[in-house]
XYZ file of N, CA and C in Angstrom:
324
model
N -11.129 21.365 21.134
C -11.806 21.583 19.814
C -10.966 20.875 18.755
N -9.498 21.097 19.032
C -8.711 20.845 17.937
C -8.514 19.326 18.124
N -8.747 18.540 19.190
C -8.929 17.265 19.143
C -9.913 16.674 18.544
N -11.123 17.158 18.615
C -12.368 16.808 17.991
C -12.029 16.689 16.559
N -11.393 17.854 15.964
C -11.039 17.912 14.468
C -10.228 16.809 13.959
N -9.204 16.595 14.848
C -8.239 15.547 14.659
C -9.021 14.222 14.639
N -10.075 13.848 15.586
C -10.565 12.460 15.477
C -11.500 12.432 14.519
N -12.166 13.424 13.973
C -12.870 13.569 12.694
C -12.286 13.329 11.460
N -11.060 13.780 11.301
C -10.218 13.530 10.414
C -9.395 12.095 10.349
N -9.354 11.537 11.340
C -8.930 10.267 11.386
C -10.133 9.378 11.030
N -11.334 9.469 11.576
C -12.234 8.742 11.219
C -12.627 8.779 9.737
N -12.313 10.119 8.904
C -12.710 10.264 7.510
C -11.549 9.319 6.764
N -10.141 9.394 7.509
C -9.069 8.796 6.773
C -9.572 7.355 7.007
N -9.912 6.705 8.045
C -10.310 5.276 8.148
C -11.478 4.924 7.159
N -12.487 5.727 7.118
C -13.586 5.445 6.288
C -13.235 5.410 4.739
N -12.371 6.390 4.345
C -11.792 6.301 2.988
C -11.240 4.993 2.665
N -10.142 4.531 3.428
C -9.584 3.534 3.278
C -10.381 2.107 3.242
N -11.185 2.210 4.101
C -12.122 0.942 3.872
C -13.113 0.932 2.822
N -13.510 1.968 2.333
C -14.111 2.033 1.143
C -13.681 1.770 -0.373
N -12.229 2.176 -0.253
C -11.378 2.071 -1.437
C -11.432 0.696 -1.885
N -11.661 0.446 -3.370
C -11.701 -0.757 -4.097
C -10.465 -1.311 -4.021
N -10.172 -2.591 -4.271
C -9.040 -3.246 -4.396
C -8.143 -2.528 -5.674
N -9.323 -2.278 -7.000
C -8.795 -1.984 -8.172
C -7.749 -0.549 -7.918
N -8.463 0.430 -7.070
C -8.160 1.793 -6.838
C -6.978 1.773 -6.109
N -6.821 0.789 -5.240
C -5.573 0.741 -4.201
C -4.468 0.609 -5.021
N -4.784 -0.915 -6.067
C -3.735 -1.440 -7.059
C -3.333 -0.236 -7.928
N -4.333 0.630 -8.641
C -3.769 1.746 -9.292
C -2.995 2.900 -8.569
N -3.312 3.181 -7.615
C -2.414 4.031 -6.794
C -1.096 3.480 -6.194
N -1.071 2.232 -5.767
C 0.169 1.715 -5.317
C 1.041 1.079 -6.280
N 0.624 0.833 -7.486
C 1.203 0.067 -8.711
C 2.788 1.097 -9.096
N 2.612 2.219 -8.959
C 3.470 3.109 -9.401
C 3.931 4.276 -8.266
N 5.177 4.419 -8.004
C 5.314 5.485 -7.002
C 4.698 7.007 -7.306
N 4.981 7.196 -8.651
C 4.541 8.430 -9.063
C 3.086 8.592 -8.981
N 2.334 7.634 -9.199
C 0.896 7.678 -8.898
C 0.676 7.696 -7.643
N 1.221 7.194 -6.521
C 0.899 7.082 -5.052
C 1.294 8.634 -4.651
N 2.213 9.242 -5.157
C 2.676 10.489 -4.950
C 1.450 11.587 -5.475
N 1.153 11.485 -6.622
C -0.020 12.131 -7.326
C -1.372 12.236 -6.313
N -1.501 10.856 -6.058
C -2.632 10.739 -5.063
C -2.533 11.316 -3.737
N -1.465 11.316 -3.080
C -1.118 11.823 -1.769
C -1.219 13.606 -1.941
N -0.422 13.821 -3.401
C -0.594 15.195 -3.486
C -2.028 15.852 -3.705
N -2.766 15.247 -4.111
C -4.328 15.794 -4.451
C -4.970 15.761 -3.197
N -4.550 14.622 -2.127
C -5.285 14.872 -0.829
C -4.695 16.180 0.123
N -3.191 16.038 0.047
C -2.744 17.373 0.721
C -3.106 18.750 0.069
N -3.309 18.730 -1.187
C -3.903 20.154 -1.983
C -5.451 20.184 -1.336
N -6.136 19.165 -1.127
C -7.630 19.360 -0.610
C -7.597 19.766 0.781
N -6.538 19.157 1.301
C -6.583 19.381 2.834
C -6.154 21.153 2.991
N -5.130 21.465 2.292
C -4.826 22.801 2.111
C -6.007 23.683 1.927
N -6.533 23.498 1.155
C -7.983 24.058 0.733
C -9.056 24.229 1.744
N -9.261 23.075 2.666
C -9.996 22.869 3.542
C -9.489 23.633 5.017
N -8.366 24.144 4.770
C -7.586 24.767 6.039
C -7.003 23.915 7.074
N -6.819 22.937 6.728
C -5.979 21.853 7.512
C -4.328 22.210 7.790
N -3.984 22.171 8.933
C -2.736 22.575 9.118
C -1.682 21.391 8.775
N -0.535 21.731 8.649
C 0.433 20.921 8.430
C 0.483 19.650 9.231
N 0.287 20.146 10.450
C 0.289 18.815 11.639
C -0.846 17.879 11.471
N -2.048 18.386 11.139
C -3.133 17.646 10.845
C -2.997 16.745 9.729
N -2.303 17.510 8.521
C -1.992 16.551 7.296
C -0.838 15.420 7.676
N -0.092 15.581 8.553
C 0.740 14.734 8.883
C 0.133 13.593 9.792
N -0.554 13.824 10.570
C -1.271 12.958 11.181
C -2.107 12.097 10.245
N -2.779 12.597 9.386
C -3.615 11.792 8.421
C -2.569 10.945 7.563
N -1.641 11.615 7.232
C -0.467 10.772 6.488
C 0.013 9.580 7.109
N 0.233 9.725 8.583
C 0.461 8.758 9.709
C -0.554 7.522 9.632
N -1.623 8.021 9.693
C -2.753 6.979 9.809
C -2.909 6.235 8.437
N -2.527 6.741 7.331
C -2.353 6.094 6.017
C -1.276 5.189 6.032
N -0.225 5.476 6.696
C 1.067 4.793 6.623
C 0.801 3.696 7.604
N 0.187 3.893 8.699
C 0.127 2.744 9.478
C -1.004 1.656 8.945
N -1.859 2.271 8.040
C -2.624 1.123 7.346
C -1.820 0.337 6.170
N -1.155 1.199 5.489
C -0.321 0.637 4.439
C 0.706 -0.515 4.894
N 1.024 -0.145 5.921
C 2.337 -1.047 6.554
C 1.388 -2.323 7.078
N 0.328 -2.013 7.455
C -0.381 -3.378 8.005
C -0.942 -4.307 7.055
N -1.435 -3.584 5.916
C -2.594 -4.271 5.109
C -1.872 -4.366 3.484
N -1.018 -3.520 3.215
C -0.599 -3.559 1.776
C 0.783 -4.048 1.629
N 1.118 -4.837 0.577
C 2.689 -5.227 0.408
C 3.101 -4.111 -0.543
N 4.431 -3.642 -0.382
C 5.075 -2.588 -1.089
C 5.202 -2.980 -2.629
N 4.713 -2.241 -3.424
C 4.710 -2.804 -4.923
C 5.974 -2.433 -5.804
N 6.839 -1.621 -5.107
C 7.919 -1.011 -6.167
C 9.179 -0.632 -4.946
N 10.316 -0.327 -5.494
C 11.305 -0.106 -4.736
C 11.138 1.002 -3.607
N 10.496 1.865 -3.992
C 10.153 3.202 -3.471
C 9.237 3.133 -2.006
N 8.271 2.264 -2.476
C 7.569 1.653 -1.352
C 7.988 0.767 -0.420
N 8.941 -0.072 -0.998
C 9.707 -1.043 -0.049
C 10.675 -0.115 0.799
N 11.100 0.860 0.307
C 12.035 1.759 1.227
C 11.268 2.477 2.406
N 10.048 3.141 2.012
C 9.284 3.735 2.965
C 8.635 2.485 4.073
N 8.357 1.520 3.479
C 7.687 0.393 4.504
C 8.804 -0.145 5.483
N 10.383 -0.231 5.013
C 11.288 -0.605 5.672
C 11.407 0.511 6.861
N 11.510 1.905 6.399
C 11.665 3.052 7.205
C 10.583 3.126 8.125
N 9.375 2.845 7.790
C 8.232 2.951 8.632
C 8.184 1.892 9.837
N 8.817 0.698 9.411
C 8.802 -0.520 10.386
C 9.919 -0.357 11.571
N 11.044 0.450 10.790
C 12.374 0.684 11.797
C 11.937 1.794 12.735
N 10.970 2.633 12.385
C 10.955 3.864 13.180
C 10.021 3.622 14.317
N 10.241 4.378 15.349
C 9.159 4.414 16.459
C 8.041 5.471 15.887
N 6.867 5.641 16.877
C 5.716 6.384 16.481
C 6.258 8.010 16.244
N 7.118 8.437 16.973
C 7.659 10.003 16.853
C 8.456 10.003 15.297
N 9.334 8.963 15.213
C 9.843 8.829 13.791
C 8.938 8.762 12.544
N 7.997 7.823 12.792
C 6.883 7.721 11.693
C 6.304 8.976 11.628
N 5.823 9.898 12.422
C 5.207 11.216 12.393
C 6.267 12.072 11.784
N 7.428 11.972 11.854
C 8.279 12.848 11.127
C 8.297 12.409 9.565
N 8.326 11.067 9.319
C 8.255 10.847 7.976
C 7.010 11.164 7.266
N 6.156 11.302 7.964
C 4.859 11.557 7.523
C 4.749 13.164 7.168
N 5.546 13.800 7.913
C 5.561 15.254 7.619
C 6.462 15.589 6.426
N 7.444 14.684 6.319
C 8.133 14.676 5.135
C 7.388 14.258 3.967
N 6.726 13.382 3.919
C 6.107 12.859 2.777
C 5.096 14.181 2.320
N 4.087 14.599 3.304
C 3.459 15.765 3.074
C 4.256 16.951 2.344
N 5.346 17.338 2.825
C 6.272 18.244 2.278
C 6.608 17.993 0.854
N 6.970 16.679 0.727
C 7.481 16.319 -0.680
C 6.348 16.454 -1.724
N 5.124 16.050 -1.387
C 4.097 16.141 -2.459
C 3.517 17.508 -2.349
N 3.653 18.165 -1.493
C 3.149 19.582 -1.415
C 4.287 20.625 -2.311
N 5.310 20.076 -2.329
C 6.516 20.650 -3.117
C 6.287 20.646 -4.680
N 5.818 19.340 -4.790
C 5.642 18.837 -6.285
C 4.665 19.511 -6.821
N 3.503 19.631 -6.080
C 2.406 20.282 -6.785
C 2.340 21.776 -6.973
């Protein structure tokens, strides 16, 4: 059951990323504070939907994988995250995802 929920969540993340316009991506990624606000709004929504921190981290990891593969860092903070992402293995990327979820959750 939990696996189906995770699969559905990952499919929604894929769908959302594929439908997002280039202008929207540029707006979100142009400024690290915008990125944190966007991620924070998604974490807040996930909280309201009853998603666990683990599910949220998996969604954040999916987004991190997408960004590392398809988007160039737009600022120093994103460049640091990109370099950490590339240097880490899957477990370390997953832990970084947890940390990002906690970061934006604590700021909202």
